[in-house]
PDB file of C-alpha atoms in Angstrom:
ATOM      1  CA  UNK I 219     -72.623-142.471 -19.081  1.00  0.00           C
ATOM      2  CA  UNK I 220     -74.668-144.867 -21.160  1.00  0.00           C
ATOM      3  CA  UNK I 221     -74.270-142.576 -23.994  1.00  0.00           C
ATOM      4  CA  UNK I 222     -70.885-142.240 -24.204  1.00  0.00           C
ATOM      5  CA  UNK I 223     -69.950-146.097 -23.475  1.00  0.00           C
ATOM      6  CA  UNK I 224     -71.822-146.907 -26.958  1.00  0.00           C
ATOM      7  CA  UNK I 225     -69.969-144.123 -28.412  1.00  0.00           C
ATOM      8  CA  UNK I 226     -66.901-145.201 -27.229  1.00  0.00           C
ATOM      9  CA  UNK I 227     -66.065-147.470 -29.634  1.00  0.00           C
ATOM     10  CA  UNK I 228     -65.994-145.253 -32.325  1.00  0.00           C
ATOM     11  CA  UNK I 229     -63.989-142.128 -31.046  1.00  0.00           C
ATOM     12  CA  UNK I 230     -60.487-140.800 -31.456  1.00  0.00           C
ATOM     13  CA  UNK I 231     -58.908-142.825 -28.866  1.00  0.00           C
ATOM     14  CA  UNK I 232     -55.286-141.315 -29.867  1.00  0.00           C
ATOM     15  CA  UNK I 233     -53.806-140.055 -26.616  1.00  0.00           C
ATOM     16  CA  UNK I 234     -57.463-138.840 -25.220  1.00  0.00           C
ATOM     17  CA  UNK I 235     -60.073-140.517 -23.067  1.00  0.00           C
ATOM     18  CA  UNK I 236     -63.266-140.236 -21.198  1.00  0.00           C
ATOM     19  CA  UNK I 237     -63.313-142.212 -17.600  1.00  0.00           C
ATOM     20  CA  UNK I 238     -66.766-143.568 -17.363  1.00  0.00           C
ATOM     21  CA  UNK I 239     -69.067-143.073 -14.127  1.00  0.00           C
ATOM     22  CA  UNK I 240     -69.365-147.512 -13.664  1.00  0.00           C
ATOM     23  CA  UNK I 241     -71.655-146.493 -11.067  1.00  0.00           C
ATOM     24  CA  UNK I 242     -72.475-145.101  -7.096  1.00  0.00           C
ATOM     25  CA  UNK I 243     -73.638-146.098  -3.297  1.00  0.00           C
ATOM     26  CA  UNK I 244     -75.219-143.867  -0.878  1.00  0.00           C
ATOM     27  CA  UNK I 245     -77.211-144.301   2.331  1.00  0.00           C
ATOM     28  CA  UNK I 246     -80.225-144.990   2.366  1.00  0.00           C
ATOM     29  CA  UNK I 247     -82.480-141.419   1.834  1.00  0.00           C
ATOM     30  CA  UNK I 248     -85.717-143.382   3.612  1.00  0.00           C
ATOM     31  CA  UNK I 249     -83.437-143.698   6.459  1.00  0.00           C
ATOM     32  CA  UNK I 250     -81.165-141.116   6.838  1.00  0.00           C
ATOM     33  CA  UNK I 251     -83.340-138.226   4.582  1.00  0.00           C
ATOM     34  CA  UNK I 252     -82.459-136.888   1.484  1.00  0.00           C
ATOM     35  CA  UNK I 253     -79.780-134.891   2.705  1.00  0.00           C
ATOM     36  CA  UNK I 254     -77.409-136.499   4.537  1.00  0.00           C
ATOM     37  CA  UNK I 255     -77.877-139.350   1.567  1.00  0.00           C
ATOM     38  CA  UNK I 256     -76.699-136.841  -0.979  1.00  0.00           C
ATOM     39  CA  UNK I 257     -73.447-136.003   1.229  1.00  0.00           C
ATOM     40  CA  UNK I 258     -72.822-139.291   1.539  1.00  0.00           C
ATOM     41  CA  UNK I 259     -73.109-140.478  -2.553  1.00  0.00           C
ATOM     42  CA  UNK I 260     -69.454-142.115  -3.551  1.00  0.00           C
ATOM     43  CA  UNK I 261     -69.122-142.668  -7.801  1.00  0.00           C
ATOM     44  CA  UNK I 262     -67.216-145.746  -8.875  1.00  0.00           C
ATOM     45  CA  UNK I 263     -65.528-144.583 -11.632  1.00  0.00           C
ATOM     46  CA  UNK I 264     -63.191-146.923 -14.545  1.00  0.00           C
ATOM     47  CA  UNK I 265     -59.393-146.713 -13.422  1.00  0.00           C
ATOM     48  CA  UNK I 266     -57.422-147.391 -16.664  1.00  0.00           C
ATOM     49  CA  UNK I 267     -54.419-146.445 -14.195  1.00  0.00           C
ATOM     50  CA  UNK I 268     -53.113-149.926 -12.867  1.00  0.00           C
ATOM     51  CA  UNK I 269     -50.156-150.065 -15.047  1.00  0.00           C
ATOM     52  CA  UNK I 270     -46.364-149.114 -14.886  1.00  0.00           C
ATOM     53  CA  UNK I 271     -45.823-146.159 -16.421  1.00  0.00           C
ATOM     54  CA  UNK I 272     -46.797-142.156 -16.221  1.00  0.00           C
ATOM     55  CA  UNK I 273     -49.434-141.594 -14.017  1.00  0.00           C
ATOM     56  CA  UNK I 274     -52.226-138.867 -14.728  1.00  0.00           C
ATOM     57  CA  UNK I 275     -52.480-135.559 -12.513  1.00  0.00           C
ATOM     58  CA  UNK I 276     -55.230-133.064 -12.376  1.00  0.00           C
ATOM     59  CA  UNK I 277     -54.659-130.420 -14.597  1.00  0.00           C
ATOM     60  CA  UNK I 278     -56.043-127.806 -12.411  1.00  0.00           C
ATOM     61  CA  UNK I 279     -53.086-129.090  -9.551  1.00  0.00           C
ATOM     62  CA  UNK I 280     -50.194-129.026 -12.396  1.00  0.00           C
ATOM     63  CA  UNK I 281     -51.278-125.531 -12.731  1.00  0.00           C
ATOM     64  CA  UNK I 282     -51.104-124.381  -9.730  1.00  0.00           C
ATOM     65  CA  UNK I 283     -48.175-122.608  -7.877  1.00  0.00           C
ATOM     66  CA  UNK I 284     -46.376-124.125  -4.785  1.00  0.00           C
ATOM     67  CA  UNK I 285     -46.854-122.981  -1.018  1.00  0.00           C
ATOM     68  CA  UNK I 286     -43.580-120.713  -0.890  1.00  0.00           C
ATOM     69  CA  UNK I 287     -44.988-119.259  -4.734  1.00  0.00           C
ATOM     70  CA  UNK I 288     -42.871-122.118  -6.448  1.00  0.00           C
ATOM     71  CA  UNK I 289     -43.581-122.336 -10.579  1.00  0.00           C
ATOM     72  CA  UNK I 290     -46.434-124.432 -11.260  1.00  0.00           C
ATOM     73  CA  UNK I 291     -45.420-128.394 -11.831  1.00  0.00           C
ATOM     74  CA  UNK I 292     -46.270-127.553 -15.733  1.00  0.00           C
ATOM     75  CA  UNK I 293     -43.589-125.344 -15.654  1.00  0.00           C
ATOM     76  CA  UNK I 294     -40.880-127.919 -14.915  1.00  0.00           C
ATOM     77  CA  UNK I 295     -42.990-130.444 -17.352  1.00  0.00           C
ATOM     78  CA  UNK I 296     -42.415-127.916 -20.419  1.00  0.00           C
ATOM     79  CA  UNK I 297     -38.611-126.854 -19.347  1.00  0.00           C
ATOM     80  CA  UNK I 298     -38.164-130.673 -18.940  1.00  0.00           C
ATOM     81  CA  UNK I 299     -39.765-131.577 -22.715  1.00  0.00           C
ATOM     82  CA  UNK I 300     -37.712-128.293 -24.287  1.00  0.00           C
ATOM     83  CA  UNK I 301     -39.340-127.299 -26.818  1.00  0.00           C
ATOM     84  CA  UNK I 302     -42.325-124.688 -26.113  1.00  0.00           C
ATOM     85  CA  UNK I 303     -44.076-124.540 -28.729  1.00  0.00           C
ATOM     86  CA  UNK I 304     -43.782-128.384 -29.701  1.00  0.00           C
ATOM     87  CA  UNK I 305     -45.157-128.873 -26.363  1.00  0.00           C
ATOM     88  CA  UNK I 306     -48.106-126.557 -26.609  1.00  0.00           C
ATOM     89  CA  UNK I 307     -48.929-128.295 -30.141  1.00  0.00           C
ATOM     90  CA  UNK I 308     -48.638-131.906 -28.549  1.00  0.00           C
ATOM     91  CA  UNK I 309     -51.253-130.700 -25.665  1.00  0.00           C
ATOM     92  CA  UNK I 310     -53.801-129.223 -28.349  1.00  0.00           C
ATOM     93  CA  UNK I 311     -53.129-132.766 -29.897  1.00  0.00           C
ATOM     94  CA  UNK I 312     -54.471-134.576 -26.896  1.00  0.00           C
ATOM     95  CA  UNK I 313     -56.736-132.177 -25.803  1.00  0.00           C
ATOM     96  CA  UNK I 314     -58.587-129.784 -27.845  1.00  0.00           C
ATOM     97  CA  UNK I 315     -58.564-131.483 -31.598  1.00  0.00           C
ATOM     98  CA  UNK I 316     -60.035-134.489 -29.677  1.00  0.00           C
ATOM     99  CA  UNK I 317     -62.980-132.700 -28.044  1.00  0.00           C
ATOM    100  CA  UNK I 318     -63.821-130.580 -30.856  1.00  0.00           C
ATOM    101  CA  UNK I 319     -64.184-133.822 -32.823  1.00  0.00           C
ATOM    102  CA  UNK I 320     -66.242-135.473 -30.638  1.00  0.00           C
ATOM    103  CA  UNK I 321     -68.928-132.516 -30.983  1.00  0.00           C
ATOM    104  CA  UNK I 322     -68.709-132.319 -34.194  1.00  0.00           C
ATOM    105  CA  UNK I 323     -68.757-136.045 -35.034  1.00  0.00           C
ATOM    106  CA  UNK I 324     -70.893-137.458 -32.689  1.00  0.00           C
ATOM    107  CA  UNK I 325     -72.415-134.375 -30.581  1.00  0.00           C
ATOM    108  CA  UNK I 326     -70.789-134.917 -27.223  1.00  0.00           C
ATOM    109  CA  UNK I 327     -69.439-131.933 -25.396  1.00  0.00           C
ATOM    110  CA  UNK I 328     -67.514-132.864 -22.204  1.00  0.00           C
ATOM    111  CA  UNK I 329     -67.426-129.948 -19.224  1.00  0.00           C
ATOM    112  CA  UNK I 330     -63.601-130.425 -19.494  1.00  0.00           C
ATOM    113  CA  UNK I 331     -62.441-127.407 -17.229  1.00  0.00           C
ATOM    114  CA  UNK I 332     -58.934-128.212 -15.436  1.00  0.00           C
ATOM    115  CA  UNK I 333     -60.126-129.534 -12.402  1.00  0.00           C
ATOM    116  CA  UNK I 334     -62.186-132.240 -14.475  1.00  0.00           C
ATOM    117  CA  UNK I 335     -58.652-133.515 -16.773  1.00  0.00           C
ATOM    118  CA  UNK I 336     -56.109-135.145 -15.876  1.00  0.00           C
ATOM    119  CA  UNK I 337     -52.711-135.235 -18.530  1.00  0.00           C
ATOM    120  CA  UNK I 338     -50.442-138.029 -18.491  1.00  0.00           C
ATOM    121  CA  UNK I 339     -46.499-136.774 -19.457  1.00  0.00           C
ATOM    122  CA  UNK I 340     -43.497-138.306 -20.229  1.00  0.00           C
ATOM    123  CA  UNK I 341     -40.293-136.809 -20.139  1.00  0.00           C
ATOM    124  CA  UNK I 342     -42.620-133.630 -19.933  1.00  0.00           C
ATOM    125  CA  UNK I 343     -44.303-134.387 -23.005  1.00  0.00           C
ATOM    126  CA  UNK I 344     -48.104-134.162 -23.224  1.00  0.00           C
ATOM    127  CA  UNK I 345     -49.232-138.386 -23.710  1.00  0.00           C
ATOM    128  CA  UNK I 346     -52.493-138.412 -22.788  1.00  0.00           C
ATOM    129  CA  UNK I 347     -55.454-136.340 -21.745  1.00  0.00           C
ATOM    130  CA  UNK I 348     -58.292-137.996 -19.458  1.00  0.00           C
ATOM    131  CA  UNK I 349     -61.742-136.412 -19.148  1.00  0.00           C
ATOM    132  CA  UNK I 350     -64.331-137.190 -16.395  1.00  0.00           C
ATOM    133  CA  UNK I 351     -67.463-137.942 -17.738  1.00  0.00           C
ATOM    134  CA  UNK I 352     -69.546-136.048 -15.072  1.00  0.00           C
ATOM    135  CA  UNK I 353     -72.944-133.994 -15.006  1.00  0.00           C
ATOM    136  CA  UNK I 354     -71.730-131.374 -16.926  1.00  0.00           C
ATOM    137  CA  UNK I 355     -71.674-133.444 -20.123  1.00  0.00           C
ATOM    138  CA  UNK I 356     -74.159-131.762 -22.577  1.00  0.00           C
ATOM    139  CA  UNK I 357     -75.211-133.072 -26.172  1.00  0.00           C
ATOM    140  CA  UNK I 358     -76.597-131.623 -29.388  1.00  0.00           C
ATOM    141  CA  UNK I 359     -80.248-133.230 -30.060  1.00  0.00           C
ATOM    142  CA  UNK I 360     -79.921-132.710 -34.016  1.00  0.00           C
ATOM    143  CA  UNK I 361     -76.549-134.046 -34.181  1.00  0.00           C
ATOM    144  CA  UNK I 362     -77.341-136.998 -31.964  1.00  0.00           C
ATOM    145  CA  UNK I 363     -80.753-137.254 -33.958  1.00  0.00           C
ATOM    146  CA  UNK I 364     -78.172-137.393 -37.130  1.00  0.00           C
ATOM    147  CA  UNK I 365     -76.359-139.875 -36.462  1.00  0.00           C
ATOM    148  CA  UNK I 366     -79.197-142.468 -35.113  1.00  0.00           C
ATOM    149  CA  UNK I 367     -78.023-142.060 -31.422  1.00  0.00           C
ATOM    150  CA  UNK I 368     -80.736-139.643 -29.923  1.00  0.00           C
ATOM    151  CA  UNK I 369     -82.794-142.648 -28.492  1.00  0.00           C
ATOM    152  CA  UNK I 370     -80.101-143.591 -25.947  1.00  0.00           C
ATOM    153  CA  UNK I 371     -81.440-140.747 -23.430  1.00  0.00           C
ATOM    154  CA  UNK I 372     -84.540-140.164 -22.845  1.00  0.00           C
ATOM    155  CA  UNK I 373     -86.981-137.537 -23.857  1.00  0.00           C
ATOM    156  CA  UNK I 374     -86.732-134.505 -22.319  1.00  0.00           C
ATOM    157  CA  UNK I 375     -83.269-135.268 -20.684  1.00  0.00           C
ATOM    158  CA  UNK I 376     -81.436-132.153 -19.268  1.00  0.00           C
ATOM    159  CA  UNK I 377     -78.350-133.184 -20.872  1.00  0.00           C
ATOM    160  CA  UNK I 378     -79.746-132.548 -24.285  1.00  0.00           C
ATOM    161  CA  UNK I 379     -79.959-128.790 -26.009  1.00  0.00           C
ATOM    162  CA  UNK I 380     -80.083-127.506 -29.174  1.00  0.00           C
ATOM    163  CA  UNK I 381     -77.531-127.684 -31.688  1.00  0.00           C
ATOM    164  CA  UNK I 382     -76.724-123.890 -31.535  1.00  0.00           C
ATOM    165  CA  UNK I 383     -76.606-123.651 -27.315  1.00  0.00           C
ATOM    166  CA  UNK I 384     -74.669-127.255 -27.754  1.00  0.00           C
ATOM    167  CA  UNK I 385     -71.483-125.305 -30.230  1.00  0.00           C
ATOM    168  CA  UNK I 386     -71.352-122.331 -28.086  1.00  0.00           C
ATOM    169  CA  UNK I 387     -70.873-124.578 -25.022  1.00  0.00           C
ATOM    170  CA  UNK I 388     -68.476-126.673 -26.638  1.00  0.00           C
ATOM    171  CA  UNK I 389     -66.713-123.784 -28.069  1.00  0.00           C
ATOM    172  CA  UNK I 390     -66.582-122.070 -24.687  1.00  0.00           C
ATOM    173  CA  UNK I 391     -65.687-124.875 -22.473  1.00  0.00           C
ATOM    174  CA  UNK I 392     -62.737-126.218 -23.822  1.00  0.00           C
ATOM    175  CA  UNK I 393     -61.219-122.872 -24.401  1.00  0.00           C
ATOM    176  CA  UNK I 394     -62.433-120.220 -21.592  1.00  0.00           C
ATOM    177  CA  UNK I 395     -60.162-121.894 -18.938  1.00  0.00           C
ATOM    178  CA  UNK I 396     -57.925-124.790 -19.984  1.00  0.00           C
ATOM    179  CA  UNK I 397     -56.620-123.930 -23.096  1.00  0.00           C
ATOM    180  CA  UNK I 398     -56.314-120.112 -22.517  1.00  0.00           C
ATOM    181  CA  UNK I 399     -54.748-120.761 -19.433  1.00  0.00           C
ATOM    182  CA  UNK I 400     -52.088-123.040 -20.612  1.00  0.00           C
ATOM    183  CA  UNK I 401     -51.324-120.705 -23.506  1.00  0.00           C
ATOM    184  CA  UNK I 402     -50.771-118.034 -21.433  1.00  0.00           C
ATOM    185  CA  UNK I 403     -48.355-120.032 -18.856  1.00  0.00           C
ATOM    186  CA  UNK I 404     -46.330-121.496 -21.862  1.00  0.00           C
ATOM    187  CA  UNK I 405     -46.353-118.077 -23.247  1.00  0.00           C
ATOM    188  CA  UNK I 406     -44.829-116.943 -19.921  1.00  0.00           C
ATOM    189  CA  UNK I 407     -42.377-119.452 -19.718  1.00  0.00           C
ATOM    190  CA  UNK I 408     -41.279-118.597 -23.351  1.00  0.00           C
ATOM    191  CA  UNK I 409     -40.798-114.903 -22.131  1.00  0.00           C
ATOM    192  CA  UNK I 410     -38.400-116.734 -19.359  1.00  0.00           C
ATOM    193  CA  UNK I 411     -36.787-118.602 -21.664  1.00  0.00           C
ATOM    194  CA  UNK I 412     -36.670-116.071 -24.490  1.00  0.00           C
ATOM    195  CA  UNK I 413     -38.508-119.092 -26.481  1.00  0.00           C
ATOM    196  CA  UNK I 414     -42.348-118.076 -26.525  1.00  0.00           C
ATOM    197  CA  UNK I 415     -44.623-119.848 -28.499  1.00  0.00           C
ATOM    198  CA  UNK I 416     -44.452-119.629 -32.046  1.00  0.00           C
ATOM    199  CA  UNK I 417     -48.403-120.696 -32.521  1.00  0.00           C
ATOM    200  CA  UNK I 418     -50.117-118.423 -35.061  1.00  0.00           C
ATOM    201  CA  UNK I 419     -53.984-118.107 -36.236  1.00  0.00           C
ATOM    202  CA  UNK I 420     -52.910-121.214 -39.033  1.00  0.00           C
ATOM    203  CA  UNK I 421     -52.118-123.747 -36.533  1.00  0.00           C
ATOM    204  CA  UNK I 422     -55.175-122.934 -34.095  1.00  0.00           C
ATOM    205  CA  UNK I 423     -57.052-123.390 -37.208  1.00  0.00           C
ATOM    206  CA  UNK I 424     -55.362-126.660 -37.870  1.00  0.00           C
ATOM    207  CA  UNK I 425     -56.648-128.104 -34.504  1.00  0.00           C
ATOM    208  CA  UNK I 426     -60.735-126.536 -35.116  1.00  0.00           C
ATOM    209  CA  UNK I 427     -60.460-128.664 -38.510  1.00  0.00           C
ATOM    210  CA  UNK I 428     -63.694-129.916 -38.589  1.00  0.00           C
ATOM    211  CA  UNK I 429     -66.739-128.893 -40.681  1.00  0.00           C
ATOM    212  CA  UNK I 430     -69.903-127.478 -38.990  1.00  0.00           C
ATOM    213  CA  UNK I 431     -68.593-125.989 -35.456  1.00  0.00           C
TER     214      UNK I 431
END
């Protein structure tokens, strides 16, 4: 979390955003033992939420279908916006082209699987993506080392790996499960709606713009 608070300042803040671990009570473990310490561990987290407006959902609950096999609440958010395709776009907007630049810029990749992001709509429209800045955070040690930030962990911190392991991760995370996912349900709902996504190789490639990934 220290890391990425002095980073913040210079990120793509456009419709993306990492909420910061502040910071976390437990029992005492000399007490209680180790155990019973860990299970009992509550994060304070930022809440950037305290204003009128769209509230964010998990991503991984938006996807999911309803007790009696209702269409997932992301359904009704694209039918709502209209426009497949646009709407698909305006999530890889807020979501991918963000996180890819944040590797590639400043060597940050963010475990940002569906039950870890929340998205913000309006009037089914993709807003906002937020991103939970938990233990699976990795960063590239040359990259960081580039850009004069390395010395902000410590030596030898898990969280760092090598600039090669670092780009597969980030390569893999954002795409194995959120992104493929959400492609595929839009691509269903296009089938539906006789309206499926008109996203070729060119506008992928629009969103992984950036040098050196």
């Amino acid at each position: 979390s220290a890391l990425v608070a002095g980073l913040a300042e210079r990120w793509p803040h456009d419709g993306f955003g990492v909420l910061l671990e502040t910071g976390y009570r437990m029992l005492d473990p000399s007490i209680v033992g180790a155990q019973l310490a860990a299970d009992s561990a509550v994060l304070f987290r930022q809440h950037p939420f305290a204003v009128t407006g769209p509230a964010p959902r998990v991503l991984a609950g938006l996807l999911e279908e309803g007790p009696d096999g209702e269409p997932p609440e992301l359904v009704r958010c694209v039918h709502e916006a209209g426009d497949v395709t646009d709407w698909l776009r305006r999530y890889l907007d807020v979501s991918l082209r963000p996180l890819l630049t944040l590797f590639a810029q400043e060597g940050l990749s963010f475990e940002a699987h569906v039950q870890n992001s929340l998205l913000c709509t309006d009037g089914g429209w993709p807003v906002h993506l937020w991103v939970r800045d938990m233990e699976g955070a990795s960063a590239s040690r040359e990259r960081l080392a580039h850009n004069g930030t390395l010395d902000a962990l410590p030596t030898g911190s898990p969280v760092l790996y090598d600039d090669a392991e670092a780009a597969f991760d980030m390569k893999i995370r954002p795409l194995r499960q959120p992104v493929f996912e959400i492609i595929d349900l839009t691509w269903r709902i296009g089938e539906i709606k006789n309206d499926r996504p008109n996203l070729h190789v060119p506008d992928i490639q629009e969103h992984i713009y950036l040098r050196g990934l």
